[in-house]
PDB file of C-alpha atoms and ligand atoms in Angstrom:
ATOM      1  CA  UNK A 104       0.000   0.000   0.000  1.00  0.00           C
ATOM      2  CA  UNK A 105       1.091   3.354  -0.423  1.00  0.00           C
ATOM      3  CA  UNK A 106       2.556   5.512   2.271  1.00  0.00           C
ATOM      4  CA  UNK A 107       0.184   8.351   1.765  1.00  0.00           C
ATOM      5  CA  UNK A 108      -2.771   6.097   1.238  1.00  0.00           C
ATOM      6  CA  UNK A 109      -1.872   4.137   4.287  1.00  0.00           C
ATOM      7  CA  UNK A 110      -1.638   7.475   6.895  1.00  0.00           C
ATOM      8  CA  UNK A 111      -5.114   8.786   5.239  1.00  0.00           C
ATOM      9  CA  UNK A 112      -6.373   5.509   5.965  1.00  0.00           C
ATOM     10  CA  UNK A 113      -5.533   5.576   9.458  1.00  0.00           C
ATOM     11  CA  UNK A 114      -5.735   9.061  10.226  1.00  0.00           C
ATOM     12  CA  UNK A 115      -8.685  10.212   8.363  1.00  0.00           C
ATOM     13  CA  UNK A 116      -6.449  12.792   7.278  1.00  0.00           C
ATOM     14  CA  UNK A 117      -6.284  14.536   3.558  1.00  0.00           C
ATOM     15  CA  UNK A 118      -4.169  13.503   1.061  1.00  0.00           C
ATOM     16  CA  UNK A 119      -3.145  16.864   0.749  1.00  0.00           C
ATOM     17  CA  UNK A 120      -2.509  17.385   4.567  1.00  0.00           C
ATOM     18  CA  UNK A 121      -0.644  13.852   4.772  1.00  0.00           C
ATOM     19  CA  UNK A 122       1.847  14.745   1.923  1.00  0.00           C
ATOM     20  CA  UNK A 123       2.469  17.885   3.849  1.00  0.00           C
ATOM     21  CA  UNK A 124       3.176  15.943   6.710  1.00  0.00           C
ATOM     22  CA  UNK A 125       5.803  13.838   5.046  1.00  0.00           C
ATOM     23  CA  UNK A 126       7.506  16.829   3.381  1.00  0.00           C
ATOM     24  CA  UNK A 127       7.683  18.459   6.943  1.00  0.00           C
ATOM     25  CA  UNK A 128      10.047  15.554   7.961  1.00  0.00           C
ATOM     26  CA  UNK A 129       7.194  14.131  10.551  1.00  0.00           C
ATOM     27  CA  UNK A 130       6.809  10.517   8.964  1.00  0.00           C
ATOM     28  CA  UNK A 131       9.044   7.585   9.987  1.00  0.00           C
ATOM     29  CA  UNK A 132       8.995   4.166   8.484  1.00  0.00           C
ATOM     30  CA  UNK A 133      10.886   1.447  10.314  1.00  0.00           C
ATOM     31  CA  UNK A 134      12.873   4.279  12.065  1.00  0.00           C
ATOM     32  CA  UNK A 135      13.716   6.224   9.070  1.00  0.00           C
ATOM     33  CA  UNK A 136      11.982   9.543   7.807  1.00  0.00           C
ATOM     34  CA  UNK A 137      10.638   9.395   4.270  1.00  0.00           C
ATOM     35  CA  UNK A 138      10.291  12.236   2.172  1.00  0.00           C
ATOM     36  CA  UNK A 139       8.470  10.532  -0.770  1.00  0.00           C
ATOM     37  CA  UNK A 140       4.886   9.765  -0.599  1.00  0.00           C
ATOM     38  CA  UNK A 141       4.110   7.116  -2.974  1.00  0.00           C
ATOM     39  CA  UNK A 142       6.719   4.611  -1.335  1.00  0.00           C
ATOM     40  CA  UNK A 143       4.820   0.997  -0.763  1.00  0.00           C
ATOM     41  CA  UNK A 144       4.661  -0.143   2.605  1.00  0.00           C
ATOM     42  CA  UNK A 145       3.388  -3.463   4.025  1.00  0.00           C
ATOM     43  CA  UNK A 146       0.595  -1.936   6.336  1.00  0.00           C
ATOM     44  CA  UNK A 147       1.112  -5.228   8.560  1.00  0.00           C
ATOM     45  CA  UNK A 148       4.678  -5.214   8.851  1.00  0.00           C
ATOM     46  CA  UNK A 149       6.130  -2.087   8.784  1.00  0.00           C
ATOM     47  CA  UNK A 150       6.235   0.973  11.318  1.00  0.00           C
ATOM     48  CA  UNK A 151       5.001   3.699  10.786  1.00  0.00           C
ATOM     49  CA  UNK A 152       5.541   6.783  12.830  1.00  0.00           C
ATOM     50  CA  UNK A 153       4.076  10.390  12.554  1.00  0.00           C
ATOM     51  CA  UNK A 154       5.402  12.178  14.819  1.00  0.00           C
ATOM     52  CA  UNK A 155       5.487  10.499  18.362  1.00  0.00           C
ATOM     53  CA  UNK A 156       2.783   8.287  17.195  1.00  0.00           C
ATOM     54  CA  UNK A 157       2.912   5.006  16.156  1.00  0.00           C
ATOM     55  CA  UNK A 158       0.039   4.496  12.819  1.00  0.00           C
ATOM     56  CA  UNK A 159      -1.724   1.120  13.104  1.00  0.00           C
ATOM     57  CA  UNK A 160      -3.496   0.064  10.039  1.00  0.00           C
ATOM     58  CA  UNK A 161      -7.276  -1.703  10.354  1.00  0.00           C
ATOM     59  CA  UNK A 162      -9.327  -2.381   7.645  1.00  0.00           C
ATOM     60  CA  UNK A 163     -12.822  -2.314   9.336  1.00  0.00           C
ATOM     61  CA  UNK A 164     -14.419  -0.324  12.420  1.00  0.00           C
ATOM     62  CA  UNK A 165     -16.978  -1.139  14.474  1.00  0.00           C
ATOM     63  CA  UNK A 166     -19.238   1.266  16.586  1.00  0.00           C
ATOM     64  CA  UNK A 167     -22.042   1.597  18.709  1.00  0.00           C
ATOM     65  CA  UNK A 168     -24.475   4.380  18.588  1.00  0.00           C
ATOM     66  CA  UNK A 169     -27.265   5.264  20.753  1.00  0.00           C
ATOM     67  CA  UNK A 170     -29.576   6.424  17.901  1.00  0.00           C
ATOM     68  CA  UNK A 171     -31.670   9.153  18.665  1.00  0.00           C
ATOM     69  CA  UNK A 172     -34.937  10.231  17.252  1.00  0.00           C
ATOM     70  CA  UNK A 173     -35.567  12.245  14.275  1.00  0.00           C
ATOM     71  CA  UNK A 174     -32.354  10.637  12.437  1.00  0.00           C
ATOM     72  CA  UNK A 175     -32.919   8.401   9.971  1.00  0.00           C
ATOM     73  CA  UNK A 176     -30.223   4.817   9.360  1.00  0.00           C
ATOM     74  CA  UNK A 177     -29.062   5.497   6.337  1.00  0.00           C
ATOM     75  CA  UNK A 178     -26.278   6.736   4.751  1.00  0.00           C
ATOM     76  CA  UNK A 179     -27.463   9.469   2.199  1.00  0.00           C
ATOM     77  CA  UNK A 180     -30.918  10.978   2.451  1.00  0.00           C
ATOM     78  CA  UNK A 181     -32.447  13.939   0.816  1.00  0.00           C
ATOM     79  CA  UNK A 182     -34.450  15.341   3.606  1.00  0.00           C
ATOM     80  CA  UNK A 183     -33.231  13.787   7.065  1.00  0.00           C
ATOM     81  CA  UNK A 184     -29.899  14.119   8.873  1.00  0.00           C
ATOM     82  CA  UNK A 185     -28.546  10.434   8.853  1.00  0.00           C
ATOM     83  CA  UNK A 186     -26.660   8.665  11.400  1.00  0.00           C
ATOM     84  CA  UNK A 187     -23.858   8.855   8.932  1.00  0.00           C
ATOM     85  CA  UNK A 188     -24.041  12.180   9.410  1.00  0.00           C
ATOM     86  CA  UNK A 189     -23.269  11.836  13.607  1.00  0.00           C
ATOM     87  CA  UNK A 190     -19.829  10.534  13.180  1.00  0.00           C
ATOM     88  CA  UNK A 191     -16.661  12.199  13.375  1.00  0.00           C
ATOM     89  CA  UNK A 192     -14.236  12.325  10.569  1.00  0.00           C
ATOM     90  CA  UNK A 193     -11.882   9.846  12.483  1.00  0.00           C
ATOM     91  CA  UNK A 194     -14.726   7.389  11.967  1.00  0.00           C
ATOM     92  CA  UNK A 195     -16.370   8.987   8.666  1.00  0.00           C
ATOM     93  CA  UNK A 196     -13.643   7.573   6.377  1.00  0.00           C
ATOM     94  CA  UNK A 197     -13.615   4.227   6.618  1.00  0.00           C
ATOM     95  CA  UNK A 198     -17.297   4.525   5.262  1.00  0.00           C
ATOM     96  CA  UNK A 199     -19.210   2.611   7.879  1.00  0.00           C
ATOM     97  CA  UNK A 200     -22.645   1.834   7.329  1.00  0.00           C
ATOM     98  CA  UNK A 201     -25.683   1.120   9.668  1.00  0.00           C
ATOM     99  CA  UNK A 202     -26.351  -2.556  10.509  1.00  0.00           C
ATOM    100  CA  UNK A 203     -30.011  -3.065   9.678  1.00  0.00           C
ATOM    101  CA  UNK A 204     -32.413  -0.463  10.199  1.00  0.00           C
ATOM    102  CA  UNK A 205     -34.317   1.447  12.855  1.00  0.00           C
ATOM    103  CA  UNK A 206     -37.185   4.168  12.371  1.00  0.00           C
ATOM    104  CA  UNK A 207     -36.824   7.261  12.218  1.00  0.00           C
ATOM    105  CA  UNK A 208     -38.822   7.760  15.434  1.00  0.00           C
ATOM    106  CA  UNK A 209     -36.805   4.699  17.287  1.00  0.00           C
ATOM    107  CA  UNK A 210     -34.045   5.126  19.313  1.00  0.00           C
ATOM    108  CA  UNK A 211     -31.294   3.015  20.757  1.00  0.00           C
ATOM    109  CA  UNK A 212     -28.355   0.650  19.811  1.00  0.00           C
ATOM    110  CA  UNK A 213     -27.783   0.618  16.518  1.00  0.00           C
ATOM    111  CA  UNK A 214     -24.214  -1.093  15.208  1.00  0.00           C
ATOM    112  CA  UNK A 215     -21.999   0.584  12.228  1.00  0.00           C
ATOM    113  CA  UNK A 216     -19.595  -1.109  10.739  1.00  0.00           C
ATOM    114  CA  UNK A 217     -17.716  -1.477   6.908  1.00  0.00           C
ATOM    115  CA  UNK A 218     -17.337  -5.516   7.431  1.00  0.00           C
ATOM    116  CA  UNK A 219     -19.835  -6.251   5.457  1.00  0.00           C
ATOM    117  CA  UNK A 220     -19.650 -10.012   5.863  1.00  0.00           C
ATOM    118  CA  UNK A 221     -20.274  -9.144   9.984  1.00  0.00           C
ATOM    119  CA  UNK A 222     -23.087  -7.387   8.839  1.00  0.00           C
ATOM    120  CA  UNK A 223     -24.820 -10.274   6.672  1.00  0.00           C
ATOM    121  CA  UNK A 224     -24.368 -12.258   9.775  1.00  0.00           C
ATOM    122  CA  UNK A 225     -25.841 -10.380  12.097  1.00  0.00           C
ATOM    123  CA  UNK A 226     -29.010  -9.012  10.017  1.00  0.00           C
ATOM    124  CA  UNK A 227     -29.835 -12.720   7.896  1.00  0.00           C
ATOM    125  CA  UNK A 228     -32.719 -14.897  10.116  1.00  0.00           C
ATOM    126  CA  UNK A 229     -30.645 -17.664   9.526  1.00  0.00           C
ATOM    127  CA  UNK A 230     -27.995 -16.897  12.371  1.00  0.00           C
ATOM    128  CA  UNK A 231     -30.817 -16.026  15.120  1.00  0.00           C
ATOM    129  CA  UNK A 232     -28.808 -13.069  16.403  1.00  0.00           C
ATOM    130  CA  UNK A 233     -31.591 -11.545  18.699  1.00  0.00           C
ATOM    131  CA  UNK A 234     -32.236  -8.189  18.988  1.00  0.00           C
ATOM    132  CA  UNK A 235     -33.958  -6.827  22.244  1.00  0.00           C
ATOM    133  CA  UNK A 236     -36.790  -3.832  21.901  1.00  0.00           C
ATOM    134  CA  UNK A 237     -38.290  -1.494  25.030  1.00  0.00           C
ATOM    135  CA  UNK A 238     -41.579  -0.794  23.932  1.00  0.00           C
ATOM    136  CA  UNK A 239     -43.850   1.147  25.595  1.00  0.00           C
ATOM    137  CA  UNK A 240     -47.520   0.270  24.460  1.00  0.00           C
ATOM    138  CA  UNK A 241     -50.935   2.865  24.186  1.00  0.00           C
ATOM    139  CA  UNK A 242     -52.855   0.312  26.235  1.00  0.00           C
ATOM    140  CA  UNK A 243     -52.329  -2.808  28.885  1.00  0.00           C
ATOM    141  CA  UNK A 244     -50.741  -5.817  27.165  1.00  0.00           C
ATOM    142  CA  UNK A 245     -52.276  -8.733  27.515  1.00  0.00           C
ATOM    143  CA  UNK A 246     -51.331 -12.084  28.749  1.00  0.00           C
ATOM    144  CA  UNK A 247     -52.031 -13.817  25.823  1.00  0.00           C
ATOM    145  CA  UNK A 248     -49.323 -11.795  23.811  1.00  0.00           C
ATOM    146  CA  UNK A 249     -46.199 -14.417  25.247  1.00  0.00           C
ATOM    147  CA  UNK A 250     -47.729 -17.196  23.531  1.00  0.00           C
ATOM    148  CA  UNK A 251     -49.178 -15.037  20.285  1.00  0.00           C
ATOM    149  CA  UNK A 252     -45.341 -13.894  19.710  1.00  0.00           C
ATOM    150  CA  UNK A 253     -43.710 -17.422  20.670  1.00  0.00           C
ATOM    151  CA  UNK A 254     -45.898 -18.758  17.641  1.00  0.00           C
ATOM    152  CA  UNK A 255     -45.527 -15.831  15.088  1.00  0.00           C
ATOM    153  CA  UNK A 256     -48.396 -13.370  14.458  1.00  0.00           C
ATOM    154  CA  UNK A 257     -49.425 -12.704  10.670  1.00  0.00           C
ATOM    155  CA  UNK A 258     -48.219  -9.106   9.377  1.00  0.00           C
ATOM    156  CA  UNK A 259     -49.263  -8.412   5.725  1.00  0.00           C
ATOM    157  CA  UNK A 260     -49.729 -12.514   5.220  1.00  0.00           C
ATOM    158  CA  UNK A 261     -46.417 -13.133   6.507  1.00  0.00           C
ATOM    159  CA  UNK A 262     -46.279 -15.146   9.822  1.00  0.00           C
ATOM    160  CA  UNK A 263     -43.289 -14.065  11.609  1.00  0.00           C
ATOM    161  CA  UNK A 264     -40.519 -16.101  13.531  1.00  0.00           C
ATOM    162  CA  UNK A 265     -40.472 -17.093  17.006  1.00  0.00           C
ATOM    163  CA  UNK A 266     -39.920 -13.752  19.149  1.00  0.00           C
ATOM    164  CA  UNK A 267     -39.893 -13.590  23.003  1.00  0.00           C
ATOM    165  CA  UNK A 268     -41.998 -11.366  25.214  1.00  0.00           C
ATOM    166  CA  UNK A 269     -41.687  -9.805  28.614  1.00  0.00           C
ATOM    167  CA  UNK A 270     -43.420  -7.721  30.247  1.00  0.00           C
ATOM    168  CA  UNK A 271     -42.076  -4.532  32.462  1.00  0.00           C
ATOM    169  CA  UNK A 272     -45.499  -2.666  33.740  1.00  0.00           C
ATOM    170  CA  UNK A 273     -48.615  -3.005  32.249  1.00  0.00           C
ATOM    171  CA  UNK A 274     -47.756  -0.968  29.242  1.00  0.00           C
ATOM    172  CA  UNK A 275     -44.314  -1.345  29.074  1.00  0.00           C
ATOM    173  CA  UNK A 276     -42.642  -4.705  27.540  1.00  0.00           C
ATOM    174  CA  UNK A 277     -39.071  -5.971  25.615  1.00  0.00           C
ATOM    175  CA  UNK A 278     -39.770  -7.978  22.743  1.00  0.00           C
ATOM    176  CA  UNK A 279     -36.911 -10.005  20.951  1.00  0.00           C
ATOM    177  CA  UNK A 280     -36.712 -10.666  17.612  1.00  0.00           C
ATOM    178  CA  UNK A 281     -34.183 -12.071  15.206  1.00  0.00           C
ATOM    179  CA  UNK A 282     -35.632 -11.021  11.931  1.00  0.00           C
ATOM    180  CA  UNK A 283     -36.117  -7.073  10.557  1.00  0.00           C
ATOM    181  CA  UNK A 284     -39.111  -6.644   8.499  1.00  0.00           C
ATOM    182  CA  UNK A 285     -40.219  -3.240   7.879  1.00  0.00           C
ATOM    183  CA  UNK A 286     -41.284  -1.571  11.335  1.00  0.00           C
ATOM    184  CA  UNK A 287     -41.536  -5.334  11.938  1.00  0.00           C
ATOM    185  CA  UNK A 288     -42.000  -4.744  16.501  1.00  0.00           C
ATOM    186  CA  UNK A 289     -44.744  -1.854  15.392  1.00  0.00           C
ATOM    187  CA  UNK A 290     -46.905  -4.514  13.115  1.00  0.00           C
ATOM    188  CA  UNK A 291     -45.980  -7.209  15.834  1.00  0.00           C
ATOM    189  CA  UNK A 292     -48.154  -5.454  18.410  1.00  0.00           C
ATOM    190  CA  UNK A 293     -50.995  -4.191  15.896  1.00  0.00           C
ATOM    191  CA  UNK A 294     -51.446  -7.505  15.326  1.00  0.00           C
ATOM    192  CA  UNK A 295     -52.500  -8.453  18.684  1.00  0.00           C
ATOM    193  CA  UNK A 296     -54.340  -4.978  19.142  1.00  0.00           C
ATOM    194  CA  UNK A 297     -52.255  -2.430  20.626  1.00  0.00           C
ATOM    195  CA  UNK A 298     -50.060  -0.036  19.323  1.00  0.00           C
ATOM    196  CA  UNK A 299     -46.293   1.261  19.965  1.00  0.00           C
ATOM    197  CA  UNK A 300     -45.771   4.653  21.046  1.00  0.00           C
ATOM    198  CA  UNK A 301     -42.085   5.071  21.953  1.00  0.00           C
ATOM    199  CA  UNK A 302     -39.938   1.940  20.736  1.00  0.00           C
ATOM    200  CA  UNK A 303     -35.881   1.755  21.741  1.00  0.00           C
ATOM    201  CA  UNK A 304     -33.514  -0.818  20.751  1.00  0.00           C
ATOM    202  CA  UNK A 305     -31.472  -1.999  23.447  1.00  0.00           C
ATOM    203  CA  UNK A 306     -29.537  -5.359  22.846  1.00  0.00           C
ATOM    204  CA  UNK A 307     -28.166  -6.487  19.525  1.00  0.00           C
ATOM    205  CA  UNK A 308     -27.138 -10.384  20.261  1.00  0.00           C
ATOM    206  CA  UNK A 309     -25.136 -10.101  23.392  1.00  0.00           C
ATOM    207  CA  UNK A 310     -24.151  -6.591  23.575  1.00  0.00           C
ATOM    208  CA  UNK A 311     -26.140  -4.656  25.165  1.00  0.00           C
ATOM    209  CA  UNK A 312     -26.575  -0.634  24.502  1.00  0.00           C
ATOM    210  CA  UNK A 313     -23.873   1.343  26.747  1.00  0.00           C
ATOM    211  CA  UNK A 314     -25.971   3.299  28.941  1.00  0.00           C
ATOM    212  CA  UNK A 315     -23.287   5.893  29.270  1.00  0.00           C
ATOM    213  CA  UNK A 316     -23.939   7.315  25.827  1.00  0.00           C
ATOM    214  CA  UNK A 317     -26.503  10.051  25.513  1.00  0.00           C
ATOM    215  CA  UNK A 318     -28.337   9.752  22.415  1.00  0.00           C
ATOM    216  CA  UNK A 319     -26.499  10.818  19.235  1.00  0.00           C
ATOM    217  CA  UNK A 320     -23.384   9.653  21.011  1.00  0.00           C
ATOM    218  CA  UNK A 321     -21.144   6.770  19.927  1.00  0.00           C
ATOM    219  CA  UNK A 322     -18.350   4.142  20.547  1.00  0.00           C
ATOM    220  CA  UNK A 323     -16.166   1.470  18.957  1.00  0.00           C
ATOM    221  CA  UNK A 324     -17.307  -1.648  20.081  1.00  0.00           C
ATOM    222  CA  UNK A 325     -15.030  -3.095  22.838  1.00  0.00           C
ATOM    223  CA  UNK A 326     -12.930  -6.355  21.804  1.00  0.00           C
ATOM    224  CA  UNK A 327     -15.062  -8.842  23.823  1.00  0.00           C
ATOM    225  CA  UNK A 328     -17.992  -7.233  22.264  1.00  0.00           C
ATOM    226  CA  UNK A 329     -17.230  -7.574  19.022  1.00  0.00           C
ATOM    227  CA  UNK A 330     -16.281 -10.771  20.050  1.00  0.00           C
ATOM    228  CA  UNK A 331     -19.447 -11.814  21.059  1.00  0.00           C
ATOM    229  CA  UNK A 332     -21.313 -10.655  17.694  1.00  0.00           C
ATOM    230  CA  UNK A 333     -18.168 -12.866  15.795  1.00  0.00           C
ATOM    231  CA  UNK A 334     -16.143 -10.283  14.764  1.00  0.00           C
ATOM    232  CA  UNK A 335     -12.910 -10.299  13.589  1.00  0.00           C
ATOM    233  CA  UNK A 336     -10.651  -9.188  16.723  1.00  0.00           C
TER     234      UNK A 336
HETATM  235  N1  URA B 425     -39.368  -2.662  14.639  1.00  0.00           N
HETATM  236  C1  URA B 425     -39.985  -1.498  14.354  1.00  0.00           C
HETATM  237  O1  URA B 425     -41.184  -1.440  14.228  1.00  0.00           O
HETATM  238  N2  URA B 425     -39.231  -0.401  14.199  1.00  0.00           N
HETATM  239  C2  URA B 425     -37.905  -0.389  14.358  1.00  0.00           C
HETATM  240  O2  URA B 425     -37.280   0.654  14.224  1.00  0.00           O
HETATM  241  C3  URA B 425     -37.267  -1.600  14.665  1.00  0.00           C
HETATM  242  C4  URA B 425     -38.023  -2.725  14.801  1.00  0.00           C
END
């Protein structure tokens, strides 16, 4: 890889900026300054210095934000801010993208990442990674909703996958799901009669949503937590 390339990469700095950089005598490589930018470098191997600090090259990134409302998971739209649009240029380059979606009114965990293999994994049925909703409900659930959503309910002719219900108060419950059809917890409870009026995501798999971030903020994913959704470490 080139030597430019690789300290935009890791940076998020300019091309412009980091050739600047290495004219101004600040890049090492192995201990010795380089004054060219194009050099290739093994982005494994090598070190690579600017200034005091030591450049380690990752391919992917992997973050958690607490989504708030009003913000929509994508990662270009025409009339909404996006939650692309909440990260910071140290995170913006490596072009992460949201893992599944969540309404524009929902809040909570939602994951970004650019592996999109990881991604695949966690969104696809087939891998029954479960992912935890607080919903609070217009009415009273009913006891009858554990065994409705154990057995699937029919949204739009489709009869959805085993999900797991538990209840908080009377009108406040976590549902689990491991699929993502369109506003998918929403239809869930019309189906049995009621309807969602504030809906926030708060476990994805294992990892649960860091408390400490207000909403809008964000985090890279601790090791063991990416761990846990079978990321690479
Ligand atoms: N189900 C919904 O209805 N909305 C979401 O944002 C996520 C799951």
């Amino acid at each position: 890889m080139r030597l430019d390339k690789f300290i935009c990469d890791c940076t998020g700095k300019t091309r412009t900026e980091v050739k600047k950089n290495i004219k101004q005598h600040r890049v090492s490589v192995n201990g010795e300054v380089m004054l060219k930018s194009d050099i290739k470098i093994d982005e494994y191997a090598d070190k690579v210095y600017l200034d005091k600090a030591e450049l380690i090259y990752r391919k992917y990134i992997y973050l958690m934000l607490n989504k708030p409302g009003g913000v929509v998971s994508a990662t270009y739209d025409n009339k909404y801010k996006t939650v692309v649009d909440l990260l910071s240029e140290e995170y913006r380059h490596f072009e992460p993208f949201p893992v599944g979606r969540l309404d524009i009114d929902t809040e909570g965990l939602l994951i970004l990442t650019n592996d999109g293999d990881l991604a695949h994994k966690l969104i696809s049925p087939k891998y029954k990674v479960y992912k935890k909703y607080y919903a609070k409900l217009e009415k009273a659930f009913s006891d009858s909703y554990k065994k409705a959503f154990e057995e699937g309910v029919v949204i739009d002719g489709y009869k959805t996958l085993p999900a797991i219900f538990e209840s908080i108060s009377e009108n406040e419950v976590y549902l689990s799901i491991y699929e993502g059809k369109f506003h998918q917890v929403k239809r869930m409870f019309e189906a049995v009669g009621n309807k969602v009026v504030f809906l926030k995501r708060i476990s994805f798999g294992n990892v649960e949503l860091d408390d400490t971030l207000l909403a809008g903020e964000m985090r890279e994913l601790t090791a063991s937590e990416l761990k846990a959704l079978g990321g690479k470490v």
